Amino acid sequence: MPKKTAASLTANRSALSHRVAYALRNPGRIAPYVRRSVRDTWLSAKYPNHVDYYRAVMASDTGRNPEAAVGSQSHERWLALGAMQFDYLAEHGLAPGHRMLDIGCGNLRAGWRFIQYLDAGNYYGIDISPDILISAKATLTTYGLQDRLPHLTLTHDLTFDFLPDGHFDVIHAHSVFSHSPIKVIDECLAHVGRVLAPGGFFDFTFDRTDGVEHAVLREDFYYRTETLTALASRHGLVARFMDDWEERPHGQSKIRASARP
Ligand SMILES: C[S@@+](CC[C@H](N)C(=O)[O-])C[C@H]1O[C@@H](n2cnc3c(N)ncnc32)[C@H](O)[C@@H]1O
Protein backbone atom coordinates (compact mmCIF):
# COMPACT_ATOMS: atom_id res chain seq x y z
CA MET A 1 0.00 0.00 0.00
CA PRO A 2 1.43 3.42 -0.96
CA LYS A 3 2.55 5.92 1.66
CA LYS A 4 0.46 9.04 2.01
CA THR A 5 1.44 12.07 -0.06
CA ALA A 6 0.24 15.67 -0.01
CA ALA A 7 -1.74 14.96 -3.19
CA SER A 8 -3.37 11.79 -1.82
CA LEU A 9 -4.31 13.61 1.39
CA THR A 10 -6.17 16.39 -0.39
CA ALA A 11 -7.71 14.44 -3.30
CA ASN A 12 -11.48 14.25 -3.46
CA ARG A 13 -11.98 10.80 -4.97
CA SER A 14 -15.70 11.36 -5.38
CA ALA A 15 -15.22 14.36 -7.69
CA LEU A 16 -15.88 13.68 -11.39
CA SER A 17 -12.63 15.42 -12.39
CA HIS A 18 -10.64 13.13 -10.08
CA ARG A 19 -12.38 10.02 -11.40
CA VAL A 20 -11.80 10.95 -15.04
CA ALA A 21 -8.12 11.77 -14.43
CA TYR A 22 -7.68 8.52 -12.47
CA ALA A 23 -9.34 6.49 -15.22
CA LEU A 24 -7.05 8.03 -17.86
CA ARG A 25 -3.99 7.19 -15.76
CA ASN A 26 -5.25 3.66 -14.89
CA PRO A 27 -7.31 2.30 -17.81
CA GLY A 28 -7.06 -1.22 -16.37
CA ARG A 29 -9.05 -0.10 -13.32
CA ILE A 30 -12.08 1.13 -15.29
CA ALA A 31 -13.80 -2.24 -15.70
CA PRO A 32 -13.45 -3.26 -12.01
CA TYR A 33 -14.69 0.19 -10.96
CA VAL A 34 -17.74 -0.11 -13.20
CA ARG A 35 -18.47 -3.56 -11.74
CA ARG A 36 -18.20 -2.16 -8.20
CA SER A 37 -20.47 0.76 -9.10
CA VAL A 38 -23.14 -1.55 -10.46
CA ARG A 39 -22.96 -3.71 -7.33
CA ASP A 40 -23.05 -0.60 -5.13
CA THR A 41 -26.20 0.68 -6.85
CA TRP A 42 -27.91 -2.68 -6.61
CA LEU A 43 -26.98 -3.33 -2.95
CA SER A 44 -27.71 0.26 -1.88
CA ALA A 45 -31.23 -0.04 -3.28
CA LYS A 46 -31.72 -3.40 -1.58
CA TYR A 47 -30.20 -2.47 1.80
CA PRO A 48 -30.83 1.09 3.01
CA ASN A 49 -29.17 0.27 6.36
CA HIS A 50 -25.38 0.56 6.07
CA VAL A 51 -24.53 -2.55 8.09
CA ASP A 52 -26.88 -4.68 5.96
CA TYR A 53 -25.32 -3.16 2.84
CA TYR A 54 -21.74 -3.79 3.96
CA ARG A 55 -22.54 -7.31 5.12
CA ALA A 56 -23.72 -8.01 1.55
CA VAL A 57 -20.51 -6.47 0.14
CA MET A 58 -18.49 -8.76 2.41
CA ALA A 59 -20.54 -11.80 1.37
CA SER A 60 -19.82 -11.03 -2.26
CA ASP A 61 -16.10 -10.30 -1.73
CA THR A 62 -15.49 -13.20 0.68
CA GLY A 63 -17.11 -15.61 -1.76
CA ARG A 64 -14.42 -14.69 -4.28
CA ASN A 65 -11.40 -14.46 -1.96
CA PRO A 66 -11.45 -13.91 1.84
CA GLU A 67 -7.96 -12.38 1.94
CA ALA A 68 -8.87 -9.87 -0.76
CA ALA A 69 -12.15 -9.21 1.08
CA VAL A 70 -10.19 -7.77 4.02
CA GLY A 71 -8.07 -5.70 1.64
CA SER A 72 -5.04 -7.89 0.83
CA GLN A 73 -4.46 -8.68 -2.83
CA SER A 74 -1.94 -11.45 -2.07
CA HIS A 75 -1.18 -13.82 0.80
CA GLU A 76 2.16 -12.04 1.33
CA ARG A 77 0.28 -8.74 1.83
CA TRP A 78 -2.21 -10.46 4.14
CA LEU A 79 0.69 -11.66 6.30
CA ALA A 80 2.47 -8.30 6.16
CA LEU A 81 -0.63 -6.26 7.10
CA GLY A 82 -1.33 -8.55 10.03
CA ALA A 83 2.26 -8.30 11.22
CA MET A 84 2.18 -4.50 10.90
CA GLN A 85 -0.87 -4.28 13.17
CA PHE A 86 0.51 -6.75 15.68
CA ASP A 87 4.00 -5.23 15.86
CA TYR A 88 2.62 -1.75 16.39
CA LEU A 89 0.35 -2.76 19.25
CA ALA A 90 3.00 -4.95 20.87
CA GLU A 91 5.35 -1.93 20.79
CA HIS A 92 2.59 0.39 22.05
CA GLY A 93 1.25 -1.20 25.18
CA LEU A 94 -0.30 -4.59 24.39
CA ALA A 95 0.69 -7.18 27.03
CA PRO A 96 -0.10 -10.93 27.11
CA GLY A 97 -2.38 -10.57 30.15
CA HIS A 98 -4.56 -7.95 28.47
CA ARG A 99 -8.13 -8.53 27.38
CA MET A 100 -8.58 -7.36 23.82
CA LEU A 101 -11.63 -6.53 21.71
CA ASP A 102 -10.95 -6.54 17.95
CA ILE A 103 -13.79 -4.72 16.19
CA GLY A 104 -14.22 -5.88 12.58
CA CYS A 105 -11.77 -8.74 13.11
CA GLY A 106 -12.24 -10.04 9.57
CA ASN A 107 -10.56 -13.39 8.89
CA LEU A 108 -7.97 -12.78 11.65
CA ARG A 109 -5.29 -11.28 9.40
CA ALA A 110 -3.86 -9.72 12.57
CA GLY A 111 -6.14 -11.58 14.96
CA TRP A 112 -4.28 -14.89 14.77
CA ARG A 113 -1.13 -13.12 15.98
CA PHE A 114 -3.01 -11.46 18.84
CA ILE A 115 -4.60 -14.79 19.77
CA GLN A 116 -1.20 -16.49 19.80
CA TYR A 117 0.28 -13.73 21.98
CA LEU A 118 -2.52 -13.14 24.50
CA ASP A 119 -3.37 -15.44 27.39
CA ALA A 120 -5.97 -18.02 26.41
CA GLY A 121 -9.51 -16.66 26.28
CA ASN A 122 -8.43 -13.00 26.21
CA TYR A 123 -9.14 -12.24 22.55
CA TYR A 124 -12.63 -11.17 21.53
CA GLY A 125 -13.28 -10.60 17.82
CA ILE A 126 -16.54 -9.19 16.49
CA ASP A 127 -17.67 -8.68 12.92
CA ILE A 128 -20.85 -7.96 10.98
CA SER A 129 -20.07 -10.59 8.33
CA PRO A 130 -20.92 -14.27 8.93
CA ASP A 131 -18.95 -15.17 5.81
CA ILE A 132 -15.71 -13.62 7.03
CA LEU A 133 -16.18 -15.17 10.49
CA ILE A 134 -16.34 -18.60 8.87
CA SER A 135 -13.06 -17.74 7.17
CA ALA A 136 -11.73 -16.58 10.58
CA LYS A 137 -12.41 -20.03 11.99
CA ALA A 138 -10.43 -21.53 9.11
CA THR A 139 -7.52 -19.23 10.04
CA LEU A 140 -7.67 -20.48 13.63
CA THR A 141 -7.45 -24.04 12.35
CA THR A 142 -4.59 -23.22 9.97
CA TYR A 143 -2.51 -21.80 12.81
CA GLY A 144 -3.54 -24.49 15.31
CA LEU A 145 -4.92 -21.97 17.80
CA GLN A 146 -7.93 -23.93 19.03
CA ASP A 147 -6.59 -24.16 22.59
CA ARG A 148 -6.35 -20.35 22.83
CA LEU A 149 -10.16 -20.32 22.94
CA PRO A 150 -10.77 -16.94 21.30
CA HIS A 151 -14.30 -15.53 21.19
CA LEU A 152 -15.64 -14.78 17.71
CA THR A 153 -19.03 -13.11 17.62
CA LEU A 154 -21.34 -11.89 14.88
CA THR A 155 -22.68 -8.43 15.56
CA HIS A 156 -25.08 -6.03 13.92
CA ASP A 157 -24.20 -2.78 15.63
CA LEU A 158 -21.46 -1.21 17.71
CA THR A 159 -23.32 -0.67 20.99
CA PHE A 160 -21.44 -3.57 22.65
CA ASP A 161 -24.58 -4.15 24.71
CA PHE A 162 -23.75 -7.85 25.19
CA LEU A 163 -20.32 -7.11 26.69
CA PRO A 164 -19.50 -6.24 30.33
CA ASP A 165 -18.53 -2.83 31.74
CA GLY A 166 -14.83 -1.98 32.09
CA HIS A 167 -13.64 -5.28 30.60
CA PHE A 168 -11.16 -4.61 27.78
CA ASP A 169 -7.65 -3.21 28.21
CA VAL A 170 -7.16 -2.85 24.47
CA ILE A 171 -9.82 -2.23 21.83
CA HIS A 172 -8.76 -2.21 18.21
CA ALA A 173 -10.43 -1.46 14.88
CA HIS A 174 -8.22 -1.69 11.81
CA SER A 175 -9.68 -0.70 8.41
CA VAL A 176 -13.20 -0.60 9.82
CA PHE A 177 -13.94 3.14 10.06
CA SER A 178 -12.57 3.43 6.51
CA HIS A 179 -15.74 1.54 5.53
CA SER A 180 -18.09 3.29 7.94
CA PRO A 181 -20.36 6.33 7.64
CA ILE A 182 -20.10 8.80 10.50
CA LYS A 183 -23.28 7.44 12.15
CA VAL A 184 -21.60 4.05 12.69
CA ILE A 185 -18.43 5.67 14.07
CA ASP A 186 -20.52 7.87 16.35
CA GLU A 187 -22.31 4.81 17.72
CA CYS A 188 -18.99 3.09 18.36
CA LEU A 189 -17.42 6.08 20.12
CA ALA A 190 -20.58 6.62 22.17
CA HIS A 191 -20.41 3.11 23.65
CA VAL A 192 -16.78 2.05 23.60
CA GLY A 193 -15.92 3.93 26.82
CA ARG A 194 -18.27 1.71 28.83
CA VAL A 195 -16.42 -1.50 27.93
CA LEU A 196 -12.92 -0.03 28.27
CA ALA A 197 -11.07 -1.12 31.44
CA PRO A 198 -9.52 1.64 33.59
CA GLY A 199 -6.33 2.74 31.84
CA GLY A 200 -7.40 1.00 28.63
CA PHE A 201 -7.27 2.45 25.12
CA PHE A 202 -9.03 2.19 21.77
CA ASP A 203 -6.86 2.31 18.63
CA PHE A 204 -8.54 2.76 15.27
CA THR A 205 -7.39 3.48 11.76
CA PHE A 206 -9.17 5.70 9.27
CA ASP A 207 -8.73 6.95 5.74
CA ARG A 208 -7.54 10.49 6.29
CA THR A 209 -8.17 13.50 4.16
CA ASP A 210 -6.79 16.93 4.85
CA GLY A 211 -9.27 18.28 2.28
CA VAL A 212 -12.99 17.73 1.82
CA GLU A 213 -14.52 14.72 3.55
CA HIS A 214 -15.97 12.34 1.01
CA ALA A 215 -16.98 8.76 0.24
CA VAL A 216 -16.30 6.49 -2.73
CA LEU A 217 -19.46 4.56 -3.50
CA ARG A 218 -20.84 3.46 -0.12
CA GLU A 219 -17.68 1.49 0.59
CA ASP A 220 -14.80 3.86 1.40
CA PHE A 221 -15.02 6.91 3.66
CA TYR A 222 -12.42 9.68 4.08
CA TYR A 223 -12.42 11.82 7.26
CA ARG A 224 -10.46 14.72 8.62
CA THR A 225 -8.57 13.92 11.83
CA GLU A 226 -10.29 16.71 13.76
CA THR A 227 -13.76 15.33 12.90
CA LEU A 228 -12.94 12.06 14.64
CA THR A 229 -11.04 13.54 17.60
CA ALA A 230 -13.92 16.00 18.21
CA LEU A 231 -16.46 13.18 18.03
CA ALA A 232 -14.43 11.14 20.53
CA SER A 233 -14.26 14.16 22.82
CA ARG A 234 -18.06 14.58 22.69
CA HIS A 235 -18.28 11.03 24.05
CA GLY A 236 -15.91 11.64 26.96
CA LEU A 237 -12.77 10.28 25.31
CA VAL A 238 -9.39 11.89 24.78
CA ALA A 239 -8.11 11.11 21.29
CA ARG A 240 -4.64 11.62 19.89
CA PHE A 241 -3.19 11.16 16.43
CA MET A 242 -0.51 8.45 16.41
CA ASP A 243 2.31 10.16 14.50
CA ASP A 244 4.65 7.20 14.41
CA TRP A 245 2.05 5.01 12.65
CA GLU A 246 2.55 7.36 9.68
CA GLU A 247 6.04 5.88 9.21
CA ARG A 248 4.47 2.50 8.39
CA PRO A 249 3.84 1.74 4.70
CA HIS A 250 0.08 1.95 5.13
CA GLY A 251 -2.50 4.18 3.47
CA GLN A 252 -4.50 4.88 6.63
CA SER A 253 -3.83 6.93 9.76
CA LYS A 254 -4.31 5.90 13.37
CA ILE A 255 -5.91 7.52 16.43
CA ARG A 256 -5.74 6.34 20.04
CA ALA A 257 -8.68 7.18 22.30
CA SER A 258 -8.92 6.65 26.04
CA ALA A 259 -11.25 7.71 28.83
CA ARG A 260 -10.89 11.34 29.86
CA PRO A 261 -9.15 11.36 33.28
C1 LIG B 1 -10.98 -4.28 5.67
S1 LIG B 1 -11.61 -5.50 6.72
C2 LIG B 1 -10.36 -5.50 8.02
C3 LIG B 1 -10.42 -6.74 8.89
C4 LIG B 1 -9.39 -6.77 10.02
N1 LIG B 1 -9.57 -5.68 10.94
C5 LIG B 1 -8.01 -6.75 9.42
O1 LIG B 1 -7.34 -5.72 9.49
O2 LIG B 1 -7.63 -7.75 8.85
C6 LIG B 1 -12.97 -4.70 7.53
C7 LIG B 1 -13.78 -5.65 8.41
O3 LIG B 1 -14.66 -4.89 9.23
C8 LIG B 1 -15.93 -5.48 9.21
N2 LIG B 1 -16.89 -4.41 9.50
C9 LIG B 1 -17.27 -3.40 8.68
N3 LIG B 1 -18.14 -2.59 9.32
C10 LIG B 1 -18.28 -3.10 10.56
C11 LIG B 1 -19.04 -2.72 11.70
N4 LIG B 1 -19.85 -1.65 11.68
N5 LIG B 1 -18.97 -3.47 12.84
C12 LIG B 1 -18.15 -4.56 12.87
N6 LIG B 1 -17.42 -4.98 11.82
C13 LIG B 1 -17.48 -4.26 10.69
C14 LIG B 1 -16.05 -6.12 7.84
O4 LIG B 1 -17.02 -7.13 7.79
C15 LIG B 1 -14.62 -6.62 7.63
O5 LIG B 1 -14.44 -7.91 8.12
Short mmCIF file of N, CA, C and O and ligand atoms in Angstrom, two decimals, residues 50-51 54-55 58 69-71 78 81 85 102-111 126-129 132 155-158 172-176 178-180 184, ligand 1:
data_model
loop_
_atom_site.label_atom_id
_atom_site.label_comp_id
_atom_site.label_asym_id
_atom_site.label_seq_id
_atom_site.Cartn_x
_atom_site.Cartn_y
_atom_site.Cartn_z
N HIS A 50 -26.77 0.74 6.49
CA HIS A 50 -25.38 0.56 6.07
C HIS A 50 -24.81 -0.81 6.45
O HIS A 50 -24.08 -1.43 5.66
N VAL A 51 -25.11 -1.27 7.66
CA VAL A 51 -24.53 -2.55 8.09
C VAL A 51 -25.04 -3.69 7.19
O VAL A 51 -24.27 -4.56 6.78
N TYR A 54 -23.15 -3.38 3.95
CA TYR A 54 -21.74 -3.79 3.96
C TYR A 54 -21.59 -5.29 4.20
O TYR A 54 -20.65 -5.92 3.71
N ARG A 55 -22.55 -5.85 4.93
CA ARG A 55 -22.54 -7.31 5.12
C ARG A 55 -22.69 -7.99 3.75
O ARG A 55 -22.02 -8.99 3.46
N MET A 58 -19.45 -7.78 1.90
CA MET A 58 -18.49 -8.76 2.41
C MET A 58 -18.84 -10.17 1.93
O MET A 58 -17.95 -10.98 1.64
N ALA A 69 -10.99 -9.86 0.46
CA ALA A 69 -12.15 -9.21 1.08
C ALA A 69 -11.75 -8.32 2.25
O ALA A 69 -12.43 -7.34 2.55
N VAL A 70 -10.65 -8.64 2.93
CA VAL A 70 -10.19 -7.77 4.02
C VAL A 70 -9.13 -6.78 3.52
O VAL A 70 -8.50 -6.08 4.32
N GLY A 71 -8.91 -6.75 2.21
CA GLY A 71 -8.07 -5.70 1.64
C GLY A 71 -6.68 -6.13 1.22
O GLY A 71 -5.86 -5.27 0.89
N TRP A 78 -1.35 -10.09 3.00
CA TRP A 78 -2.21 -10.46 4.14
C TRP A 78 -1.33 -10.69 5.37
O TRP A 78 -1.63 -10.19 6.46
N LEU A 81 0.32 -7.20 6.44
CA LEU A 81 -0.63 -6.26 7.10
C LEU A 81 -0.99 -6.72 8.50
O LEU A 81 -1.15 -5.90 9.41
N GLN A 85 0.07 -4.60 12.08
CA GLN A 85 -0.87 -4.28 13.17
C GLN A 85 -0.36 -4.85 14.49
O GLN A 85 -0.36 -4.18 15.53
N ASP A 102 -11.34 -6.88 19.32
CA ASP A 102 -10.95 -6.54 17.95
C ASP A 102 -12.23 -6.33 17.14
O ASP A 102 -12.92 -7.30 16.79
N ILE A 103 -12.54 -5.07 16.88
CA ILE A 103 -13.79 -4.72 16.19
C ILE A 103 -13.57 -4.87 14.68
O ILE A 103 -12.63 -4.30 14.13
N GLY A 104 -14.42 -5.63 14.01
CA GLY A 104 -14.22 -5.88 12.58
C GLY A 104 -12.98 -6.74 12.39
O GLY A 104 -12.08 -6.40 11.63
N CYS A 105 -12.98 -7.89 13.07
CA CYS A 105 -11.77 -8.74 13.11
C CYS A 105 -11.47 -9.40 11.78
O CYS A 105 -10.36 -9.90 11.56
N GLY A 106 -12.47 -9.43 10.87
CA GLY A 106 -12.24 -10.04 9.57
C GLY A 106 -11.86 -11.50 9.69
O GLY A 106 -12.34 -12.23 10.59
N ASN A 107 -10.97 -11.97 8.83
CA ASN A 107 -10.56 -13.39 8.89
C ASN A 107 -9.25 -13.54 9.67
O ASN A 107 -8.45 -14.42 9.37
N LEU A 108 -9.08 -12.67 10.68
CA LEU A 108 -7.97 -12.78 11.65
C LEU A 108 -6.61 -12.56 10.99
O LEU A 108 -5.62 -13.18 11.39
N ARG A 109 -6.56 -11.63 10.04
CA ARG A 109 -5.29 -11.28 9.40
C ARG A 109 -4.27 -10.88 10.47
O ARG A 109 -3.13 -11.34 10.46
N ALA A 110 -4.70 -10.03 11.41
CA ALA A 110 -3.86 -9.72 12.57
C ALA A 110 -4.28 -10.56 13.77
O ALA A 110 -3.48 -10.87 14.65
N GLY A 111 -5.57 -10.92 13.78
CA GLY A 111 -6.14 -11.58 14.96
C GLY A 111 -5.39 -12.85 15.36
O GLY A 111 -5.21 -13.11 16.55
N ILE A 126 -15.16 -9.33 16.96
CA ILE A 126 -16.54 -9.19 16.49
C ILE A 126 -16.54 -8.70 15.05
O ILE A 126 -15.62 -8.00 14.62
N ASP A 127 -17.57 -9.09 14.33
CA ASP A 127 -17.67 -8.68 12.92
C ASP A 127 -19.13 -8.75 12.50
O ASP A 127 -19.92 -9.52 13.05
N ILE A 128 -19.48 -7.95 11.50
CA ILE A 128 -20.85 -7.96 10.98
C ILE A 128 -21.06 -9.04 9.92
O ILE A 128 -22.19 -9.26 9.49
N SER A 129 -19.97 -9.69 9.48
CA SER A 129 -20.07 -10.59 8.33
C SER A 129 -19.94 -12.06 8.75
O SER A 129 -18.86 -12.50 9.15
N ILE A 132 -17.13 -13.82 6.67
CA ILE A 132 -15.71 -13.62 7.03
C ILE A 132 -15.41 -14.31 8.37
O ILE A 132 -14.29 -14.76 8.60
N THR A 155 -21.98 -9.56 14.98
CA THR A 155 -22.68 -8.43 15.56
C THR A 155 -23.42 -7.66 14.47
O THR A 155 -23.15 -7.85 13.27
N HIS A 156 -24.34 -6.81 14.90
CA HIS A 156 -25.08 -6.03 13.92
C HIS A 156 -24.91 -4.53 14.16
O HIS A 156 -25.27 -3.71 13.33
N ASP A 157 -24.39 -4.20 15.33
CA ASP A 157 -24.20 -2.78 15.63
C ASP A 157 -22.98 -2.65 16.52
O ASP A 157 -22.33 -3.64 16.87
N LEU A 158 -22.65 -1.42 16.87
CA LEU A 158 -21.46 -1.21 17.71
C LEU A 158 -21.86 -0.59 19.04
O LEU A 158 -21.20 0.32 19.55
N HIS A 172 -9.50 -2.41 19.45
CA HIS A 172 -8.76 -2.21 18.21
C HIS A 172 -9.74 -2.29 17.05
O HIS A 172 -10.62 -3.15 17.03
N ALA A 173 -9.60 -1.38 16.10
CA ALA A 173 -10.43 -1.46 14.88
C ALA A 173 -9.56 -1.02 13.71
O ALA A 173 -9.28 0.17 13.54
N HIS A 174 -9.11 -1.99 12.93
CA HIS A 174 -8.22 -1.69 11.81
C HIS A 174 -9.00 -1.80 10.50
O HIS A 174 -9.59 -2.85 10.22
N SER A 175 -8.98 -0.73 9.71
CA SER A 175 -9.68 -0.70 8.41
C SER A 175 -11.17 -0.98 8.57
O SER A 175 -11.77 -1.70 7.76
N VAL A 176 -11.76 -0.45 9.62
CA VAL A 176 -13.20 -0.60 9.82
C VAL A 176 -13.88 0.76 9.62
O VAL A 176 -14.84 0.88 8.85
N SER A 178 -12.75 3.07 7.92
CA SER A 178 -12.57 3.43 6.51
C SER A 178 -13.74 2.93 5.65
O SER A 178 -13.88 3.33 4.50
N HIS A 179 -14.56 2.05 6.24
CA HIS A 179 -15.74 1.54 5.53
C HIS A 179 -17.03 1.93 6.25
O HIS A 179 -18.05 1.26 6.08
N SER A 180 -16.94 2.97 7.09
CA SER A 180 -18.09 3.29 7.94
C SER A 180 -18.53 4.74 7.78
O SER A 180 -17.71 5.66 7.90
N VAL A 184 -22.12 5.30 12.11
CA VAL A 184 -21.60 4.05 12.69
C VAL A 184 -20.43 4.38 13.63
O VAL A 184 -20.32 3.82 14.74
C1 LIG B 1 -10.98 -4.28 5.67
S1 LIG B 1 -11.61 -5.50 6.72
C2 LIG B 1 -10.36 -5.50 8.02
C3 LIG B 1 -10.42 -6.74 8.89
C4 LIG B 1 -9.39 -6.77 10.02
N1 LIG B 1 -9.57 -5.68 10.94
C5 LIG B 1 -8.01 -6.75 9.42
O1 LIG B 1 -7.34 -5.72 9.49
O2 LIG B 1 -7.63 -7.75 8.85
C6 LIG B 1 -12.97 -4.70 7.53
C7 LIG B 1 -13.78 -5.65 8.41
O3 LIG B 1 -14.66 -4.89 9.23
C8 LIG B 1 -15.93 -5.48 9.21
N2 LIG B 1 -16.89 -4.41 9.50
C9 LIG B 1 -17.27 -3.40 8.68
N3 LIG B 1 -18.14 -2.59 9.32
C10 LIG B 1 -18.28 -3.10 10.56
C11 LIG B 1 -19.04 -2.72 11.70
N4 LIG B 1 -19.85 -1.65 11.68
N5 LIG B 1 -18.97 -3.47 12.84
C12 LIG B 1 -18.15 -4.56 12.87
N6 LIG B 1 -17.42 -4.98 11.82
C13 LIG B 1 -17.48 -4.26 10.69
C14 LIG B 1 -16.05 -6.12 7.84
O4 LIG B 1 -17.02 -7.13 7.79
C15 LIG B 1 -14.62 -6.62 7.63
O5 LIG B 1 -14.44 -7.91 8.12
#
